[in-house]
XYZ file of N, CA and C in Angstrom:
549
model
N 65.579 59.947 75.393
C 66.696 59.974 74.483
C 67.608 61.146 74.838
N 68.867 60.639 74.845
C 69.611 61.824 75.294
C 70.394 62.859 73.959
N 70.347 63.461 74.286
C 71.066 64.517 73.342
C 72.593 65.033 73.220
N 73.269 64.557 74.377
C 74.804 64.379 74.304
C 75.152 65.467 75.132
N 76.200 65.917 75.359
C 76.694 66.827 76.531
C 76.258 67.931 76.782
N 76.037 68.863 77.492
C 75.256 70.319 77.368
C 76.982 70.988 77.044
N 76.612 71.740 76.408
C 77.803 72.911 75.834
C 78.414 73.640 77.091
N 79.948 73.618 77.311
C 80.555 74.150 78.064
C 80.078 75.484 78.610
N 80.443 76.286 79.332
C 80.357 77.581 79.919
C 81.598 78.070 79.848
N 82.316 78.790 79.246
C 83.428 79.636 78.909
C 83.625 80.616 80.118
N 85.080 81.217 80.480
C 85.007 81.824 81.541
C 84.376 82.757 81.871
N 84.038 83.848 80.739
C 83.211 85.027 80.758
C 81.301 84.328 80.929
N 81.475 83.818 80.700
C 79.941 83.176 80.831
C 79.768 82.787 81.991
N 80.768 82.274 82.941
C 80.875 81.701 84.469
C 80.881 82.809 85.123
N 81.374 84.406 84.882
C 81.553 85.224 85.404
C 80.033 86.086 85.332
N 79.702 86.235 84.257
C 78.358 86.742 84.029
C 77.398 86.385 84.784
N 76.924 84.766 84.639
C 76.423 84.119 85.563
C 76.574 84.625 86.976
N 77.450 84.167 87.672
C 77.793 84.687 88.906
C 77.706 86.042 89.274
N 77.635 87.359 88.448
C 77.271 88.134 88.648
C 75.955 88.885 88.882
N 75.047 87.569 87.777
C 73.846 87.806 87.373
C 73.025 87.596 88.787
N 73.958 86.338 89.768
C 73.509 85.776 90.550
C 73.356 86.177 92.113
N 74.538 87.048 92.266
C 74.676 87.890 93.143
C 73.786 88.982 92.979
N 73.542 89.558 92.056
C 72.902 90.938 91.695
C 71.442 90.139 92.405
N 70.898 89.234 91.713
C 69.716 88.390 91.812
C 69.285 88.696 93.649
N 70.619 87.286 94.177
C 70.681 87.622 95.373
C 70.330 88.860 96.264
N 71.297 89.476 95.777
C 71.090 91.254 96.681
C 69.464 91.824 96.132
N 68.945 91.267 95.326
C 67.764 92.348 95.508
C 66.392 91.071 96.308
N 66.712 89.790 96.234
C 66.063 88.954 97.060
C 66.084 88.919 98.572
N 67.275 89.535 98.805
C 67.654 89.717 100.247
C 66.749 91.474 100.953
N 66.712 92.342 99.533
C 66.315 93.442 99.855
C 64.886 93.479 99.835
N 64.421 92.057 99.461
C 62.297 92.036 99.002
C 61.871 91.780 100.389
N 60.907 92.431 100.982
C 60.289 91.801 101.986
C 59.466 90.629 102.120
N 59.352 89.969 103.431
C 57.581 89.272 102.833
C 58.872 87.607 103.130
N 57.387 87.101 103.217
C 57.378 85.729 103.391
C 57.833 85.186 102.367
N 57.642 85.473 101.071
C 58.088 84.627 99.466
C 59.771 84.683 99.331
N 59.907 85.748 99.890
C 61.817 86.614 100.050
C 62.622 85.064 100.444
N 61.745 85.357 101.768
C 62.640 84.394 103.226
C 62.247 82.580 102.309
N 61.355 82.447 102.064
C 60.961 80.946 101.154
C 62.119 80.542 100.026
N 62.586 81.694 99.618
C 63.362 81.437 98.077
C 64.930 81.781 98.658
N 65.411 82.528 99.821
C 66.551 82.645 100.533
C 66.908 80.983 101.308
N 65.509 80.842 102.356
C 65.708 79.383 102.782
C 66.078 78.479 101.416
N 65.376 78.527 100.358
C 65.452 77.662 99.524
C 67.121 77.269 98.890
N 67.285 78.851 98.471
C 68.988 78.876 98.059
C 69.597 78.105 98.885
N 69.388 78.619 100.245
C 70.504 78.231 101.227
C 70.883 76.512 101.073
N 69.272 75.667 101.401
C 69.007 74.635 101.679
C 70.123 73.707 100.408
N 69.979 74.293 99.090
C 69.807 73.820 97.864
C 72.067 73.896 97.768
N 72.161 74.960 98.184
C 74.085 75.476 98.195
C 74.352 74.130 99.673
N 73.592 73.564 100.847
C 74.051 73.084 101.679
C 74.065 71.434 100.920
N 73.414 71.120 100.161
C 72.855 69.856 99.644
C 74.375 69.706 98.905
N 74.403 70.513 98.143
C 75.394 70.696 97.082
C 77.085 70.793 97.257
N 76.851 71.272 98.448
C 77.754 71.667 98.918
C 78.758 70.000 99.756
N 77.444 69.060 100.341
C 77.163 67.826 101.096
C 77.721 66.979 99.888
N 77.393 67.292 98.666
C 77.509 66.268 97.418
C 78.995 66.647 96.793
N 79.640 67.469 96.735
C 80.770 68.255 96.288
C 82.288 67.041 97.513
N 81.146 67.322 98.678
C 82.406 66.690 100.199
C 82.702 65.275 99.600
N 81.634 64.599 98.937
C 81.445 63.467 98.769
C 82.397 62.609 98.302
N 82.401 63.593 97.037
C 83.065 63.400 95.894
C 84.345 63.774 95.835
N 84.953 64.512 96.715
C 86.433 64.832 97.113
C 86.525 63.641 97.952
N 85.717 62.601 98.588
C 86.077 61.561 99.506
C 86.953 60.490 98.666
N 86.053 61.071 97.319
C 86.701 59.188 96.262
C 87.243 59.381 95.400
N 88.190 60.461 95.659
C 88.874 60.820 93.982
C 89.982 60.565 94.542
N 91.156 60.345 93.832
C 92.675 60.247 93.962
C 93.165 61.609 94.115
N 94.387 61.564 94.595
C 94.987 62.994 94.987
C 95.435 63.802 93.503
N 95.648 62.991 92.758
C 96.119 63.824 91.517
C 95.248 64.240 90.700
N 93.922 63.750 91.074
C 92.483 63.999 90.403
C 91.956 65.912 91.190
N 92.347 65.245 92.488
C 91.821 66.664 93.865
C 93.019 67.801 92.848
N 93.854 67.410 92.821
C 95.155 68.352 92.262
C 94.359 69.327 91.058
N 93.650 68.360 90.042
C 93.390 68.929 88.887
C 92.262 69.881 89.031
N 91.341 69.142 90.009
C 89.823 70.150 90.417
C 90.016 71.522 90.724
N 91.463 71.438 91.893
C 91.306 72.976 92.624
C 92.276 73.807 91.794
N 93.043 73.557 90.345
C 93.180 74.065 89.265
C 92.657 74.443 88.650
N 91.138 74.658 88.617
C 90.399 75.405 87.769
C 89.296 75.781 88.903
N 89.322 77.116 88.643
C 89.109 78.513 89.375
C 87.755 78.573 90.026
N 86.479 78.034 89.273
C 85.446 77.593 90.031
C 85.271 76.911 90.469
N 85.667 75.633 90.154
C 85.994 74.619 91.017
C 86.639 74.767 92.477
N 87.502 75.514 92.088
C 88.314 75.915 93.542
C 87.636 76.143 94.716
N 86.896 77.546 94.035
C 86.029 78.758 95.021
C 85.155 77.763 95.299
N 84.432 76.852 94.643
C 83.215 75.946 95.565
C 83.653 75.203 96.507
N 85.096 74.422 96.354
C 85.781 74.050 97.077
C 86.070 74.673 98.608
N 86.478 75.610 98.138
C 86.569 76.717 99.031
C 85.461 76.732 100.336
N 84.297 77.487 99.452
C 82.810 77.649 99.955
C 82.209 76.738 100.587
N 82.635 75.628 99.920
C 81.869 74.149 101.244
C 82.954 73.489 102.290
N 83.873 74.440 102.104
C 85.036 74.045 103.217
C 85.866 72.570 102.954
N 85.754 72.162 101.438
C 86.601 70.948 101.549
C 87.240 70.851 100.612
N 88.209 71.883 100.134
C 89.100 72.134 99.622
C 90.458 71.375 100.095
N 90.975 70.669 99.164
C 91.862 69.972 99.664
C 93.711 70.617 100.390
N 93.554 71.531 99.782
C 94.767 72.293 100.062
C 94.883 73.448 101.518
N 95.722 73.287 102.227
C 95.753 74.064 103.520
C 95.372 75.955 102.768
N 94.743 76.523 103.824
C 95.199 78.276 103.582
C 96.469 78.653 103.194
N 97.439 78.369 103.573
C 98.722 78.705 103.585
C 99.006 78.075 102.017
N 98.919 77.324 101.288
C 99.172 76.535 100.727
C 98.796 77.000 99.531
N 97.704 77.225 99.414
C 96.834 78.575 98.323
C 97.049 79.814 98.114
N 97.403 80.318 99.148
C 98.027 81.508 99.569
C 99.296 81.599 98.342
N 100.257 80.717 99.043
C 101.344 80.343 98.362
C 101.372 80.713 97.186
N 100.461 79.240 96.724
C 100.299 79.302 95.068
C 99.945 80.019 94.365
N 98.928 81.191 95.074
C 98.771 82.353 94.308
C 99.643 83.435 94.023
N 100.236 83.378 95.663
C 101.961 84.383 95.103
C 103.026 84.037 94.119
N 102.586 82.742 93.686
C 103.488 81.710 92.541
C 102.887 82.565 91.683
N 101.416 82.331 91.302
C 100.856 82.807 89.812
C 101.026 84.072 89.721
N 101.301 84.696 91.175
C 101.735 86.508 90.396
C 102.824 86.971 90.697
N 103.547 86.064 90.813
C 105.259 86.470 90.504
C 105.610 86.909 89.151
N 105.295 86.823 87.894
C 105.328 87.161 86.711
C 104.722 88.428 86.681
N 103.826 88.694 86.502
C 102.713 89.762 86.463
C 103.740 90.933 87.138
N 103.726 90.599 88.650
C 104.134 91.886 89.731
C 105.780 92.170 89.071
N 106.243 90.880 88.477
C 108.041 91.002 88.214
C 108.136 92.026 87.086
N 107.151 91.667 86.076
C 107.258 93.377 84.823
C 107.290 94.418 85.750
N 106.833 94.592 86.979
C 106.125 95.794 87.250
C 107.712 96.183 88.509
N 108.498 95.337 88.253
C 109.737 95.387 89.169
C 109.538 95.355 90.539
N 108.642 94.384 91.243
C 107.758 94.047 92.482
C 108.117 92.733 92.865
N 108.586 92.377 94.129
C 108.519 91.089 94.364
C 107.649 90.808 95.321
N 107.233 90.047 95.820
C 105.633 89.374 96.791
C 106.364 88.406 97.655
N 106.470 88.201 98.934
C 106.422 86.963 99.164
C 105.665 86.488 101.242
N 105.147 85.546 101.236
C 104.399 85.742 102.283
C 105.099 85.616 103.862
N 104.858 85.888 104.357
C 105.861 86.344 105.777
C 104.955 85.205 106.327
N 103.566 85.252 106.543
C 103.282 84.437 107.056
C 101.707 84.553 107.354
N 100.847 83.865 108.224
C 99.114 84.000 108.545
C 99.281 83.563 110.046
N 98.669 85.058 110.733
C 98.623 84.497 111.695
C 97.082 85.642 112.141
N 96.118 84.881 112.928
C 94.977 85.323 113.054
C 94.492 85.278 111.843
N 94.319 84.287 110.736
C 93.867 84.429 109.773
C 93.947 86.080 108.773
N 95.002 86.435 109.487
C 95.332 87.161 108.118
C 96.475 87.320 107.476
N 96.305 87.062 106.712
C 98.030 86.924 105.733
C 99.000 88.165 105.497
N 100.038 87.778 106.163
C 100.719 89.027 106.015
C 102.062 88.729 104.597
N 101.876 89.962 104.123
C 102.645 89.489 102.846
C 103.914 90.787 102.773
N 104.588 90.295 102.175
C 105.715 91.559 102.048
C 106.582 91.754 100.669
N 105.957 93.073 100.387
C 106.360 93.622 99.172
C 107.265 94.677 98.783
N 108.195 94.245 97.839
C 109.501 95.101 97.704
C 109.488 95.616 96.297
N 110.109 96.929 95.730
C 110.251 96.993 94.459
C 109.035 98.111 94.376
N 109.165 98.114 92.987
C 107.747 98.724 92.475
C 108.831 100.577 91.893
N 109.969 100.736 92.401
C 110.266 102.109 92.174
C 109.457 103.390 92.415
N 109.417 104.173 91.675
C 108.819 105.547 92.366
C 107.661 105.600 92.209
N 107.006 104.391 90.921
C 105.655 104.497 90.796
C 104.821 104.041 92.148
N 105.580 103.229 93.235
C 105.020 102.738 94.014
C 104.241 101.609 94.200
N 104.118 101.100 94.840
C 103.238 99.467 95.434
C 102.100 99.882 94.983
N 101.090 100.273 95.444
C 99.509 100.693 95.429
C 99.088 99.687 94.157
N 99.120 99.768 93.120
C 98.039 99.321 92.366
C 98.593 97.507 92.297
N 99.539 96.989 92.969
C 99.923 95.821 92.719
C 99.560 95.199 94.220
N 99.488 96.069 95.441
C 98.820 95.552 96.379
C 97.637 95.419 96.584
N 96.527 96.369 95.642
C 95.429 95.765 95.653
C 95.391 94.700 94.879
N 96.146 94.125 93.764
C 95.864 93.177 92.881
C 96.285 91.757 93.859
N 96.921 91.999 94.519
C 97.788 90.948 95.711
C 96.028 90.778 96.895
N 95.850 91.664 97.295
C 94.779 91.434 98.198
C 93.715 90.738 97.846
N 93.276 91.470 96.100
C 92.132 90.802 95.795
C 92.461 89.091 95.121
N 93.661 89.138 94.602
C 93.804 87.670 94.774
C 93.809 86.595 95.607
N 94.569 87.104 96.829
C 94.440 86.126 97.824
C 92.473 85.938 98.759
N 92.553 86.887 98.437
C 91.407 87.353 99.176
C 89.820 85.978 98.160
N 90.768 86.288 96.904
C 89.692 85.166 96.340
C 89.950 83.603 96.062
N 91.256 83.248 96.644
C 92.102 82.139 96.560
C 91.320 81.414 98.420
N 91.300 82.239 99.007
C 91.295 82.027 100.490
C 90.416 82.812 101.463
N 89.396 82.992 100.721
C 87.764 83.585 101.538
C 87.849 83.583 102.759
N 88.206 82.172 103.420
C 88.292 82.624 104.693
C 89.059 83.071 105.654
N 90.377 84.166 104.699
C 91.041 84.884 105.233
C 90.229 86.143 105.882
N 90.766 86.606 107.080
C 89.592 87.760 107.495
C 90.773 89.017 106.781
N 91.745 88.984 106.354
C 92.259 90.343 105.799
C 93.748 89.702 105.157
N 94.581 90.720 104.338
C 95.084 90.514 103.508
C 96.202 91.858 104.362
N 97.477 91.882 105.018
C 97.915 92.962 105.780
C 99.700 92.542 104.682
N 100.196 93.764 104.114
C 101.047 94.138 103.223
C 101.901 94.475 104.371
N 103.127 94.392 104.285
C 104.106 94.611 104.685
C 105.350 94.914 104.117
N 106.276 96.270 104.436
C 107.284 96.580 103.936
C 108.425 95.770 104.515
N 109.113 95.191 103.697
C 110.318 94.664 104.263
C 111.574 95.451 105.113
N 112.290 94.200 106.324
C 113.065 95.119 106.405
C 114.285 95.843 106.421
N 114.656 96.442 106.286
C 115.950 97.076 105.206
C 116.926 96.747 106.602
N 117.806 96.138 105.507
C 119.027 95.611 106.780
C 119.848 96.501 107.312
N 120.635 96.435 108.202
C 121.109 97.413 109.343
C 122.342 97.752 108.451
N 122.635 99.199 108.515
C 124.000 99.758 107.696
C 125.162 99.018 108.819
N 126.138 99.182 107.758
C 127.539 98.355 108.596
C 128.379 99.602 108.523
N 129.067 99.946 109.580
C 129.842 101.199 110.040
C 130.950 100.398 110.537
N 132.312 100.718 109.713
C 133.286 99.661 110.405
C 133.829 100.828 111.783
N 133.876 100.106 112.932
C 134.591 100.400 114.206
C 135.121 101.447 114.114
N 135.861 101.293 113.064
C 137.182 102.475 112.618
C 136.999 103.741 112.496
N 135.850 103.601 111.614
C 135.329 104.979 111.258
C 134.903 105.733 112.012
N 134.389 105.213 113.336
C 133.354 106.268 114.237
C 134.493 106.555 115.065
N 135.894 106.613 115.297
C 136.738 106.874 115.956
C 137.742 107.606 115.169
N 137.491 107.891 113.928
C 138.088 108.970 113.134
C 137.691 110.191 113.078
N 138.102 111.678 112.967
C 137.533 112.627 112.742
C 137.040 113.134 111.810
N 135.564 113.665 111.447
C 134.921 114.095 110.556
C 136.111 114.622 109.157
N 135.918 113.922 108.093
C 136.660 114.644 106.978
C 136.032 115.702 106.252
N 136.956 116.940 106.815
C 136.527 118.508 106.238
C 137.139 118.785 104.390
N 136.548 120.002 103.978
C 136.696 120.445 102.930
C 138.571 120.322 102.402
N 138.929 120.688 103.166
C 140.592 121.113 103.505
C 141.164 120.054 103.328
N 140.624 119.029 103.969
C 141.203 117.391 103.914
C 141.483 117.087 102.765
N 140.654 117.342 101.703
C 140.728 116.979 99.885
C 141.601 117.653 98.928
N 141.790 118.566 99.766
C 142.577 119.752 98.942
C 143.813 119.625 99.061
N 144.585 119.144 99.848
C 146.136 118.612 99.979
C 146.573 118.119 98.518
């Protein structure tokens, strides 16, 4: 007899989890001994299965269905993780500089991506005033960085400031002295 849906997982509960799980991880990886390597093989075996069943199921869904999956954030990252994420690198990339165009714009910052080449995204950021870039380029790194795992780096770039215009004229005039104003 069934009992009806199991109760959602809320985001902080997905995060906990996953933390709980990693922590888990790192001290399974740090146990010695044959039981370590049994329950590591096991994970592995169990994330490749899952991972096999996830491909599957992106085979038979409609595109506006794939659209809705890699819209929600764990979904994504598994997506991600078993490599069959429907959306290019570049493409994610993108969309994440979409979702923090707001955020970085209070902060008088604009983002936008120059481009990926060697798998690492080079992005270029303007603004920010005297407080400076720093705390909005790490927020830029660690986003993309979790949008697109298999970026190998996240490389910021200052834009570049266009060339002053000196009309002809001027550099063939003589320096205007103090005396000049005073007439």
């Amino acid at each position: 007899m069934s009992e009806g849906p199991r109760a959602r997982l809320d985001e902080g509960a997905v995060a906990d989890r996953l933390a709980r799980l990693d922590e888990t991880l790192g001290r399974l990886e740090q146990t010695p001994g044959a039981t370590a390597e049994t329950a590591l093989d096991a994970v592995t075996m169990l994330t490749e299965v899952y991972g096999e069943a996830l491909a599957r199921v992106m085979e038979h869904i409609p595109a506006a269905a794939a659209e809705s999956l890699v819209a929600d954030d764990l979904v994504g990252h598994l997506l991600v993780l078993h490599d069959v994420h429907p959306e290019p690198v570049e493409r994610r990339v993108a969309r994440t500089l979409d979702g923090l165009r707001p955020r970085l714009g209070r902060q008088g910052i604009e983002a936008d991506l120059v481009g990926i080449e060697a798998g690492t995204a080079r992005v270029g950021l303007k603004g920010g005033g005297c407080g400076g870039t720093e705390p909005a380029a790490e927020l830029v790194r660690e986003a993309l960085l979790a949008a697109a795992p298999e970026l190998a780096g996240v490389e910021l770039v200052a834009p570049k400031a266009p060339p002053a215009f000196v009309p002809v004229d001027a550099l063939l005039r003589p320096p205007a002295t103090a005396a000049d104003g005073a007439a």
